[in-house]
CSV table of N, CA and C in Angstrom, one decimal:
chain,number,residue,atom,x,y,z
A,1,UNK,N,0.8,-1.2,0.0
A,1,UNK,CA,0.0,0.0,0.0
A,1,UNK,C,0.9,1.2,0.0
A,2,UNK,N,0.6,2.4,-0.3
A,2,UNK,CA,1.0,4.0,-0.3
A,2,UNK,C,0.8,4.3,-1.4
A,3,UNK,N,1.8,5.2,-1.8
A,3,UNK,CA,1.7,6.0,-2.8
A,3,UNK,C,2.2,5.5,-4.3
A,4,UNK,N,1.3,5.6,-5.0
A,4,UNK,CA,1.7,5.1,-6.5
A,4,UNK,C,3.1,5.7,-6.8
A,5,UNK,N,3.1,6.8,-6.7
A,5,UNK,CA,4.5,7.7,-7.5
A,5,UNK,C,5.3,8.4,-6.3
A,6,UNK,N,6.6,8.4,-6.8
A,6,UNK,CA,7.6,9.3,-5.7
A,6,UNK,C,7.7,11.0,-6.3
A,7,UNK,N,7.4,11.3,-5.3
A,7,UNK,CA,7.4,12.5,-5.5
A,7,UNK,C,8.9,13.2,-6.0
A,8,UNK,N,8.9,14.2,-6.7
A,8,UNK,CA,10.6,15.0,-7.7
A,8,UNK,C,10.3,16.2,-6.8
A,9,UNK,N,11.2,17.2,-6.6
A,9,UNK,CA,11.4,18.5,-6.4
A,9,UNK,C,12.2,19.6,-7.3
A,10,UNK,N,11.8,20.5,-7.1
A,10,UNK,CA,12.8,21.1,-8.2
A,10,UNK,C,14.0,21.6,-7.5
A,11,UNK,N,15.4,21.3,-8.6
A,11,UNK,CA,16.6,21.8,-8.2
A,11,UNK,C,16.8,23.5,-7.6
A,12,UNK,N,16.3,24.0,-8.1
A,12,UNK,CA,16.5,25.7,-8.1
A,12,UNK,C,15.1,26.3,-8.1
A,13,UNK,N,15.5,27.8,-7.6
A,13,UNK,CA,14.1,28.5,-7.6
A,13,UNK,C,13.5,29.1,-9.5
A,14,UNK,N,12.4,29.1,-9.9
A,14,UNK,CA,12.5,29.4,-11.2
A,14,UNK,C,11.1,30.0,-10.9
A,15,UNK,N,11.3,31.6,-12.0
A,15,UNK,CA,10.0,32.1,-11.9
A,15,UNK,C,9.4,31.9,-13.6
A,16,UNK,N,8.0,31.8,-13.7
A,16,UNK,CA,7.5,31.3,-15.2
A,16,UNK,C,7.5,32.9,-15.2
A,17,UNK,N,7.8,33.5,-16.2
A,17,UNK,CA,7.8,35.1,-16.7
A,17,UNK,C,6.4,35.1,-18.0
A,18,UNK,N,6.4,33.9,-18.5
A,18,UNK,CA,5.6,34.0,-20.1
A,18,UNK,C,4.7,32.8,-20.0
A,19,UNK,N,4.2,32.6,-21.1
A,19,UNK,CA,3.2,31.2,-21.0
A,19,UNK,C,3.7,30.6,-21.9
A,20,UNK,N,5.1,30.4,-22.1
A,20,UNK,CA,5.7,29.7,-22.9
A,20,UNK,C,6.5,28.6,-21.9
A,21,UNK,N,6.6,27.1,-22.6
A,21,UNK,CA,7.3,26.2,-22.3
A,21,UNK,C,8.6,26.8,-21.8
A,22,UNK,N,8.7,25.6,-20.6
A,22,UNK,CA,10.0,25.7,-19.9
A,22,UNK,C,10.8,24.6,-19.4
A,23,UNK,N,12.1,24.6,-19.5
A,23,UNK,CA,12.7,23.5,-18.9
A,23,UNK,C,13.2,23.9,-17.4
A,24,UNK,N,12.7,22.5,-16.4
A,24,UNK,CA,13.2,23.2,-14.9
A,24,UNK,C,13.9,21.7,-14.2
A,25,UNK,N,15.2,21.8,-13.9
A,25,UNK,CA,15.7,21.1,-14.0
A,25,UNK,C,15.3,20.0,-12.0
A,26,UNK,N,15.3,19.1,-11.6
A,26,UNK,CA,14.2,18.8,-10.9
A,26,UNK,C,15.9,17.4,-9.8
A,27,UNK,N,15.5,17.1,-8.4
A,27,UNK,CA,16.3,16.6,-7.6
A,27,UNK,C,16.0,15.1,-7.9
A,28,UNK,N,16.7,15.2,-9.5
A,28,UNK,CA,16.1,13.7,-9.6
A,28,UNK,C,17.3,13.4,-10.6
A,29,UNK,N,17.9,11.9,-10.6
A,29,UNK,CA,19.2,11.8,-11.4
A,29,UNK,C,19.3,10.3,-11.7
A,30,UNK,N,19.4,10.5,-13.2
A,30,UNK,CA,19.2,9.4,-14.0
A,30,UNK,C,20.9,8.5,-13.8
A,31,UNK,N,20.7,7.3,-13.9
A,31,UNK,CA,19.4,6.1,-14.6
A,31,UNK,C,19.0,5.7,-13.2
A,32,UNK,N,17.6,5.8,-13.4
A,32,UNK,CA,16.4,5.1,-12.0
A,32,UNK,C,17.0,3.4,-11.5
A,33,UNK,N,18.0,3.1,-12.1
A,33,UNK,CA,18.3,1.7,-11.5
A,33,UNK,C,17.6,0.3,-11.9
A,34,UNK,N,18.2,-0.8,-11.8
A,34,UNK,CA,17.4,-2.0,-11.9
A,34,UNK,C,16.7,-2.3,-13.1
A,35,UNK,N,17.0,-1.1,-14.1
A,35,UNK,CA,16.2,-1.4,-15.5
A,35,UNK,C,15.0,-0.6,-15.7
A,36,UNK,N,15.2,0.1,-14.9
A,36,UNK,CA,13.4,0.5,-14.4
A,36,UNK,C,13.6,2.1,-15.3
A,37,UNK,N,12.4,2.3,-16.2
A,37,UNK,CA,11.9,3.2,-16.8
A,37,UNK,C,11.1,4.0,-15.9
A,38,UNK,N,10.6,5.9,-16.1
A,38,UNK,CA,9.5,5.6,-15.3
A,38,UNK,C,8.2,7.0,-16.5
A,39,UNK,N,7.2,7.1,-15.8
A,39,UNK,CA,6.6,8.5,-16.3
A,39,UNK,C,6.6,10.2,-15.3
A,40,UNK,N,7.5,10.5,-15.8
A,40,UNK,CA,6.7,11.9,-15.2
A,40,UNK,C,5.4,12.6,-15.4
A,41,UNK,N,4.7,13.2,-14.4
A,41,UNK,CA,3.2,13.4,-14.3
A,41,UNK,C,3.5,14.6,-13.5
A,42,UNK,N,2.6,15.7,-14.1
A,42,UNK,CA,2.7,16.3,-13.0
A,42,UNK,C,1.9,16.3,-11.7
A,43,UNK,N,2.1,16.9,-10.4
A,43,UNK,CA,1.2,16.6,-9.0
A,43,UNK,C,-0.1,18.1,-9.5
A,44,UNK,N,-0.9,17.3,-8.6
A,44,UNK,CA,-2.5,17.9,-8.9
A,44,UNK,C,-2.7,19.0,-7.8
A,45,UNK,N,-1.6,19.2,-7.1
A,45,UNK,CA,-1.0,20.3,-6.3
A,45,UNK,C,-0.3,21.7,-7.1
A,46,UNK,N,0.5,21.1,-7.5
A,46,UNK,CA,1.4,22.5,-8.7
A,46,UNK,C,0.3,22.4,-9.8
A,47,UNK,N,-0.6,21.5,-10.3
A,47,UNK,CA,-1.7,22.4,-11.0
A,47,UNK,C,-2.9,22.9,-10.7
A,48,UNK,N,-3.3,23.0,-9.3
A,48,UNK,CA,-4.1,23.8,-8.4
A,48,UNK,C,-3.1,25.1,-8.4
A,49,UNK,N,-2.4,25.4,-8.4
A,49,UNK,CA,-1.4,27.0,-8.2
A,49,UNK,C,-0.6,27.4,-9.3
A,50,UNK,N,-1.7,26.7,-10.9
A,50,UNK,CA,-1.4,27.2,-11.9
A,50,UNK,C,-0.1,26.9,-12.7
A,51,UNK,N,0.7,25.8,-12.1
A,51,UNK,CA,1.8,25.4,-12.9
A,51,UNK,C,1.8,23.9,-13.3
A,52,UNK,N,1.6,23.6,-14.7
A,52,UNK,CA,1.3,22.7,-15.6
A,52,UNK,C,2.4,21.9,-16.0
A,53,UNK,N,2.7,20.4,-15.6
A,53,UNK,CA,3.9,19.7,-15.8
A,53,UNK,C,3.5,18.7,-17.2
A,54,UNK,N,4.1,19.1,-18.1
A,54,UNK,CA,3.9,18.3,-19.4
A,54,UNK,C,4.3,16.9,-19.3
A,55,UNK,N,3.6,15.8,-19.0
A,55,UNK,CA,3.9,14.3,-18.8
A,55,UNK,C,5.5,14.2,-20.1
A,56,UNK,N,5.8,13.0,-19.3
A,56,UNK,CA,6.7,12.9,-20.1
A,56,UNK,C,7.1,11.4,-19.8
A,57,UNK,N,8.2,10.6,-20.7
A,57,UNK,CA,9.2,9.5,-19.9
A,57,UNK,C,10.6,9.7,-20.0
A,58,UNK,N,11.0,8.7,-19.1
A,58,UNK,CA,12.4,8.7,-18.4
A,58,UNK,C,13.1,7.2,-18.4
A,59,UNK,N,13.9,7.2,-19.6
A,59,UNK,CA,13.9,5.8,-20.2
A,59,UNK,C,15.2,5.0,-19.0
A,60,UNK,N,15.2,3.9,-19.6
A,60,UNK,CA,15.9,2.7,-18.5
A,60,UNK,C,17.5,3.8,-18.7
A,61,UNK,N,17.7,4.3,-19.6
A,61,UNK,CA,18.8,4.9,-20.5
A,61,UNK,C,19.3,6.6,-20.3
A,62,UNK,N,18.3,6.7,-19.4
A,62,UNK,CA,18.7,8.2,-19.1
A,62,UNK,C,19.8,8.4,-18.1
A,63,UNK,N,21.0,9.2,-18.5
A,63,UNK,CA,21.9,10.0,-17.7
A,63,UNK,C,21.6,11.2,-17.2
A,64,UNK,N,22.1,11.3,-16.0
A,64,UNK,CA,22.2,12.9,-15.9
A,64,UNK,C,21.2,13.4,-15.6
A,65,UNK,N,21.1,14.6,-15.1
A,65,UNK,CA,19.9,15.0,-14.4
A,65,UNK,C,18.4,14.8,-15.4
A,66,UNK,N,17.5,15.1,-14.3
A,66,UNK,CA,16.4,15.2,-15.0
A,66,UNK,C,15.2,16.1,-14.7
A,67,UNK,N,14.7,16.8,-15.7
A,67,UNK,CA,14.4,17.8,-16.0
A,67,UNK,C,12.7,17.5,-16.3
A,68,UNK,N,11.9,18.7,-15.6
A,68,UNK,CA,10.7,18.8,-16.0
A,68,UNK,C,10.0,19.6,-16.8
A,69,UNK,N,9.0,19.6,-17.8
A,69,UNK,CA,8.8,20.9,-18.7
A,69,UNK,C,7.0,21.3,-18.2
A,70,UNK,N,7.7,22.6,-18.2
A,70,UNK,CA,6.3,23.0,-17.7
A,70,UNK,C,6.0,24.4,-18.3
A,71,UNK,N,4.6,24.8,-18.2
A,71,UNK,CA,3.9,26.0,-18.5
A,71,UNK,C,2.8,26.3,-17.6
A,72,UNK,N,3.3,27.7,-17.9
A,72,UNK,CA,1.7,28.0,-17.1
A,72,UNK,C,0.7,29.5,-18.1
A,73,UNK,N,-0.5,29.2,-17.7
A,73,UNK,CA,-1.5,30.1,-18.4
A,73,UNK,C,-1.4,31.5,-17.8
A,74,UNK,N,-0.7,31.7,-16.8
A,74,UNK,CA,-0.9,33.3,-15.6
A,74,UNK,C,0.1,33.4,-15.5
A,75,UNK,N,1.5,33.8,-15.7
A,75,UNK,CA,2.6,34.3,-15.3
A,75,UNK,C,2.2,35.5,-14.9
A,76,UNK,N,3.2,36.0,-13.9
A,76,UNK,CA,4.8,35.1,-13.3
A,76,UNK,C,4.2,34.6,-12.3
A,77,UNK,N,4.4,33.3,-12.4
A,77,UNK,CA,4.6,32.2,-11.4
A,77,UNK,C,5.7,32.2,-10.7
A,78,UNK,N,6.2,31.9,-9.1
A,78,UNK,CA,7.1,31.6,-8.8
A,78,UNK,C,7.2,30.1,-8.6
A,79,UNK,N,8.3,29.7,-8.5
A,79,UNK,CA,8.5,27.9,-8.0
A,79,UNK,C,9.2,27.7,-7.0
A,80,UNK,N,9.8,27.9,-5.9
A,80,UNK,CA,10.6,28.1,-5.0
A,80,UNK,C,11.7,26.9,-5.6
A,81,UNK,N,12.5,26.5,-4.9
A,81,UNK,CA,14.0,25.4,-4.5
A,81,UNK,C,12.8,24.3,-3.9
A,82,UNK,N,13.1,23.1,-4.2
A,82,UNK,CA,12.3,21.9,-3.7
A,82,UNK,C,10.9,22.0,-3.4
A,83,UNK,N,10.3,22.9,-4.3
A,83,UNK,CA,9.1,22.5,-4.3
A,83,UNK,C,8.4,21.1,-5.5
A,84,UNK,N,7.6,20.4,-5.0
A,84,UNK,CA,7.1,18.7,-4.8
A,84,UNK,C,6.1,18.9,-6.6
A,85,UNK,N,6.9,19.5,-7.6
A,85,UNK,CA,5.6,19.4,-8.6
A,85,UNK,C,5.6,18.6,-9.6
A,86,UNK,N,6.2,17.7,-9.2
A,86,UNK,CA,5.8,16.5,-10.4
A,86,UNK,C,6.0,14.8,-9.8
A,87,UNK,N,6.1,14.0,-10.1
A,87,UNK,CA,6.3,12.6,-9.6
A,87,UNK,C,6.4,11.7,-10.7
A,88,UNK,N,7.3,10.8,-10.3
A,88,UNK,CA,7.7,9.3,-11.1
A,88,UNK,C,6.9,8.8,-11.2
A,89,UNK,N,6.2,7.3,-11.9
A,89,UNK,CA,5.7,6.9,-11.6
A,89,UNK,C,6.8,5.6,-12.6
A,90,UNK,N,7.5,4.6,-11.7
A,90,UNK,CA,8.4,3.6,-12.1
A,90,UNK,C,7.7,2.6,-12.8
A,91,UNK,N,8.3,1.9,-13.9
A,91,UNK,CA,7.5,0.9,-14.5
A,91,UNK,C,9.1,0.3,-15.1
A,92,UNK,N,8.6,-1.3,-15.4
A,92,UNK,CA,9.9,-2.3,-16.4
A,92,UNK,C,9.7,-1.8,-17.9
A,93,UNK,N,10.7,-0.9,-18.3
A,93,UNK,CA,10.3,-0.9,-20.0
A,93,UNK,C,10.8,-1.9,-21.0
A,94,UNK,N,10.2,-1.5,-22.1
A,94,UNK,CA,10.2,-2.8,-22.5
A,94,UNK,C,11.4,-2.5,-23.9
A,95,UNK,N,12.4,-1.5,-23.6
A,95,UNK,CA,13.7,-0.8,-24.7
A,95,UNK,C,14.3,-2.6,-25.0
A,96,UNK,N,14.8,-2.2,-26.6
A,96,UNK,CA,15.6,-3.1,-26.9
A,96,UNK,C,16.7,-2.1,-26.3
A,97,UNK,N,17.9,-3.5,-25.9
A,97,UNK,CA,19.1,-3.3,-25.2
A,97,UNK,C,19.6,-2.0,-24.8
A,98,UNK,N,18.6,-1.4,-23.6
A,98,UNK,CA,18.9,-0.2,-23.4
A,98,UNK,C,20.1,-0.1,-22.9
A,99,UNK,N,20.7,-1.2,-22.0
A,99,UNK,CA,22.0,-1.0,-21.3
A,99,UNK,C,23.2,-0.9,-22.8
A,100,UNK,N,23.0,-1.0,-24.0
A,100,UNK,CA,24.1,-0.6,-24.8
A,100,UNK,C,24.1,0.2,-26.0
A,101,UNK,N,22.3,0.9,-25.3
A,101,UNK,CA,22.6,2.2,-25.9
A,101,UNK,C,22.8,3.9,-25.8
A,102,UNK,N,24.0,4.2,-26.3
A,102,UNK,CA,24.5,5.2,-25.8
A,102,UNK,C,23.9,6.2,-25.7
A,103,UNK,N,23.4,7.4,-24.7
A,103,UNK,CA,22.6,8.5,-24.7
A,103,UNK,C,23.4,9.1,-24.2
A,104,UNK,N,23.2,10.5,-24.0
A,104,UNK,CA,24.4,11.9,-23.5
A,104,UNK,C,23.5,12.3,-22.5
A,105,UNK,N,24.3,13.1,-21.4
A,105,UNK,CA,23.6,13.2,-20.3
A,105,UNK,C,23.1,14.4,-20.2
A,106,UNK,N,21.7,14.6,-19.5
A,106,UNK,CA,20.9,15.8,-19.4
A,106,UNK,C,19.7,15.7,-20.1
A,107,UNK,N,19.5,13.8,-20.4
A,107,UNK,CA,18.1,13.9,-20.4
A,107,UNK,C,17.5,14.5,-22.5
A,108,UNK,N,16.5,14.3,-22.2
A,108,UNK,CA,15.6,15.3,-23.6
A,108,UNK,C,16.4,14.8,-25.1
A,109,UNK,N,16.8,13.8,-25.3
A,109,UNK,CA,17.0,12.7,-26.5
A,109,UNK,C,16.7,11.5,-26.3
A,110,UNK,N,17.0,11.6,-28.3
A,110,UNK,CA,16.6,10.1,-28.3
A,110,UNK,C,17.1,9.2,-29.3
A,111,UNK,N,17.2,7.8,-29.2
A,111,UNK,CA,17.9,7.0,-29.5
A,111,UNK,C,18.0,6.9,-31.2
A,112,UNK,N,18.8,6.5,-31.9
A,112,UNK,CA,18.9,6.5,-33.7
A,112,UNK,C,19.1,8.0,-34.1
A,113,UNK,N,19.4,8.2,-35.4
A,113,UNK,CA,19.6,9.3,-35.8
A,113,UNK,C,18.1,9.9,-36.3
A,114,UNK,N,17.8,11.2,-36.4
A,114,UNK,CA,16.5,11.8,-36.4
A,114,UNK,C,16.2,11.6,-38.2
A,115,UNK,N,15.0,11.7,-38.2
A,115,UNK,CA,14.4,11.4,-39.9
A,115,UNK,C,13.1,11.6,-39.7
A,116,UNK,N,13.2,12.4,-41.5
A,116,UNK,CA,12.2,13.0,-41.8
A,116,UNK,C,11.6,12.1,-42.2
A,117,UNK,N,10.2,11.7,-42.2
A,117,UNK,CA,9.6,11.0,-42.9
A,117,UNK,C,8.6,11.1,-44.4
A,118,UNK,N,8.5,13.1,-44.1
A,118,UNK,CA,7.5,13.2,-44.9
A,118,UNK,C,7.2,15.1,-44.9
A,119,UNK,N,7.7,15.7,-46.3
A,119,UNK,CA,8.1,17.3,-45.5
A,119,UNK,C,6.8,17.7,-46.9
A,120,UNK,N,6.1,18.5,-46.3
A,120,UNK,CA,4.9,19.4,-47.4
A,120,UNK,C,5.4,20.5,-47.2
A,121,UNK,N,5.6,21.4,-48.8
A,121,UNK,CA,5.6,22.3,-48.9
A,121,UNK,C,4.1,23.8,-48.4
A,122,UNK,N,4.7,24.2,-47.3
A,122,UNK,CA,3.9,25.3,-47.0
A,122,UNK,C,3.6,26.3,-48.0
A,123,UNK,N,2.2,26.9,-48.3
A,123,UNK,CA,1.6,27.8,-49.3
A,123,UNK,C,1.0,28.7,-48.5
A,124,UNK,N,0.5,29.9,-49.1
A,124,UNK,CA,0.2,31.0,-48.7
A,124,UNK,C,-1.5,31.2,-48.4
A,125,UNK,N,-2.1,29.6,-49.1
A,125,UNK,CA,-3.2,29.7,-48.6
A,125,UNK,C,-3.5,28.1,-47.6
A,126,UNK,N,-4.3,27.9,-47.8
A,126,UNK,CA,-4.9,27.0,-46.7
A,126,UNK,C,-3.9,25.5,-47.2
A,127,UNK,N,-2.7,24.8,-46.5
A,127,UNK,CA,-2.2,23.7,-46.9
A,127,UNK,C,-2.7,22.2,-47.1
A,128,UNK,N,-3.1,22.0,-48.3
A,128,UNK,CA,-3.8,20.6,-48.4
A,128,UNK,C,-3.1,19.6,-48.4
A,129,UNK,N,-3.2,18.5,-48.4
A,129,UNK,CA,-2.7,17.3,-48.7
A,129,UNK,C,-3.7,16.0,-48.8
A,130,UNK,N,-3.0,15.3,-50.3
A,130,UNK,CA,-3.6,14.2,-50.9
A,130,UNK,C,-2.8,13.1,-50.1
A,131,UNK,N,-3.5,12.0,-49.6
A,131,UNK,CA,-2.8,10.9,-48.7
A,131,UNK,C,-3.2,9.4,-49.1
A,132,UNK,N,-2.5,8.6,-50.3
A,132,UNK,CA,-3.0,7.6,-50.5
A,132,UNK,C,-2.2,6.3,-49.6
A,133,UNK,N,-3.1,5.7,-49.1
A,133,UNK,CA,-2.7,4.8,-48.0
A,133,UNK,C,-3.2,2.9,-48.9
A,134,UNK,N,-2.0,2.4,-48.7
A,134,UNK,CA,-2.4,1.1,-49.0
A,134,UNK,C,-1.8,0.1,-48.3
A,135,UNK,N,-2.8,-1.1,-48.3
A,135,UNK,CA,-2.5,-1.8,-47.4
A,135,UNK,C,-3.4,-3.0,-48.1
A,136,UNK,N,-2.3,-4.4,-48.3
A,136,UNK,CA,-2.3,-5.3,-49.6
A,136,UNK,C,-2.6,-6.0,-48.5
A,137,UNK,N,-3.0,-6.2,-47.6
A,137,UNK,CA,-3.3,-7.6,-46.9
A,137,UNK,C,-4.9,-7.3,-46.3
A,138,UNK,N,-5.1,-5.8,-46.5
A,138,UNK,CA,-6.5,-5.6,-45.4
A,138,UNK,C,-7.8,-5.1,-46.7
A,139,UNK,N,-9.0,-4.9,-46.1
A,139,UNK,CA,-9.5,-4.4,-46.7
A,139,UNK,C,-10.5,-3.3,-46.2
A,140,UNK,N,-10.4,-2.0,-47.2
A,140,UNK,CA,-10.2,-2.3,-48.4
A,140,UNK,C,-8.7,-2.1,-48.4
A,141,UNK,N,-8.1,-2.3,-50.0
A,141,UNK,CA,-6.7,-2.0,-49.8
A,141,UNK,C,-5.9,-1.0,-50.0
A,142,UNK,N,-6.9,0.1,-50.6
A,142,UNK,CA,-6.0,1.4,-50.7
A,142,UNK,C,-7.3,2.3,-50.4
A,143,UNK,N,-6.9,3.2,-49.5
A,143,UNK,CA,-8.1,4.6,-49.2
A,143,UNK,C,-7.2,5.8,-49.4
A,144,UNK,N,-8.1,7.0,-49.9
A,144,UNK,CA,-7.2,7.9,-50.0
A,144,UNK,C,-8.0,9.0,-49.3
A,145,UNK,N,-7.0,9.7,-49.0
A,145,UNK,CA,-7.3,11.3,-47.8
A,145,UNK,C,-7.1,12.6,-48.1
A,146,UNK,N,-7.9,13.6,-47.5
A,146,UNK,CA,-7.9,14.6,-48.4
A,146,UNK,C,-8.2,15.4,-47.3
A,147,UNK,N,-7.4,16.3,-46.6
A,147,UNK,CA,-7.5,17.5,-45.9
A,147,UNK,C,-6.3,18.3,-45.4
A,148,UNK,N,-6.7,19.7,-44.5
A,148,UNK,CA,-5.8,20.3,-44.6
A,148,UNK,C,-4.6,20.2,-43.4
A,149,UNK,N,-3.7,20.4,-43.2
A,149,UNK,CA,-2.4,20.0,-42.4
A,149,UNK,C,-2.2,21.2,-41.2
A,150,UNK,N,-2.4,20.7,-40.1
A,150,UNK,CA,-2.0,21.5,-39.1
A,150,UNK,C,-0.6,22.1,-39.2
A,151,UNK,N,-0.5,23.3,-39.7
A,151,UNK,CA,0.5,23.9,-39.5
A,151,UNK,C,1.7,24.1,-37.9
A,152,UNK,N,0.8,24.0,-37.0
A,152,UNK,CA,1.1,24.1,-36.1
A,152,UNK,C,1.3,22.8,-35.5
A,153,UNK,N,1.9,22.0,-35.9
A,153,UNK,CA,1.7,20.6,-35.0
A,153,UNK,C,3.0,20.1,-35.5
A,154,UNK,N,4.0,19.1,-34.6
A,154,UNK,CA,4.9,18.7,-35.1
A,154,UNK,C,4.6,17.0,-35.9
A,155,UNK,N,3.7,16.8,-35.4
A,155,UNK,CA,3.3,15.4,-36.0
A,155,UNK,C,2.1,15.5,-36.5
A,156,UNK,N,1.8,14.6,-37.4
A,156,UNK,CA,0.5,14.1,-37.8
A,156,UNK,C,0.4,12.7,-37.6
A,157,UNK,N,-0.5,12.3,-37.1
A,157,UNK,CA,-0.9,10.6,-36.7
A,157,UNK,C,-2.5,10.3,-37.3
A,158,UNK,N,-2.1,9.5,-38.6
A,158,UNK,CA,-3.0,8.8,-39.3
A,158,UNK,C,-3.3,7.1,-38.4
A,159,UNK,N,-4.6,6.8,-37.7
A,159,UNK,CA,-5.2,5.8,-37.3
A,159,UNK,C,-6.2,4.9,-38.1
């Protein structure tokens, strides 16, 4: 019985000035041990007093400190030195051979070299995209898509 998650603190005092994302770096230091992966969440306490901890994970493979990102809607916010605003929550992940892959310390990367999968040219009016999808084993076996692309988004996820 107790508590699902261990509570993090933050390293240093940090004031939110803007409602823009922030990195704050937190009394917590990678790798969690024993293989163990975990999730950052933020506490339902720092978002009762307006400061918003963007979930995240914290792989079997992480060095080096570790860092929380957060925003808030009402700046300036202050955060004191070890205040409690986010928590672990430990789990077994399930990384191929994380013990022999190399990461750099300080957290916020990720494993293989980065790749583009797919770049549209931005236009001056509304950006469309044609998306023909096929798939030889299901049915039916090709559908095709037709709308416009969030500009603002760093992914698109077709389901």
């Amino acid at each position: 019985s107790g508590s699902t998650g261990m509570d993090v603190a933050t390293a240093t005092t940090v004031t939110l000035t803007d409602p823009t994302v922030h990195k704050i770096p937190l009394n917590a230091q990678g790798p969690l041990g024993h293989g163990l992966s975990a999730l950052l969440l933020g506490r339902s306490s720092a978002t009762l007093r307006g400061v918003f901890v963007l979930p995240g994970v914290i792989g079997a493979d992480c060095t080096g400190p570790v860092h929380a990102v957060v925003w808030t809607p009402a700046p300036p916010v202050l955060i004191p030195v070890n205040s409690r605003i986010a928590q672990l929550i430990l789990f077994v992940g399930q990384a191929y051979n994380a013990d022999q892959v190399k990461r750099w310390s300080g957290s916020f990367g990720s494993t293989g070299l980065p790749a583009v999968l797919w770049v549209q040219a931005i236009q001056s009016h509304y950006p469309m995209l044609t998306c023909h999808l096929n798939n030889s084993e299901g049915k039916p076996h090709s559908i095709k898509l037709q709308g416009m692309i969030d500009t603002g988004a760093d992914v698109t996820v077709i389901s």
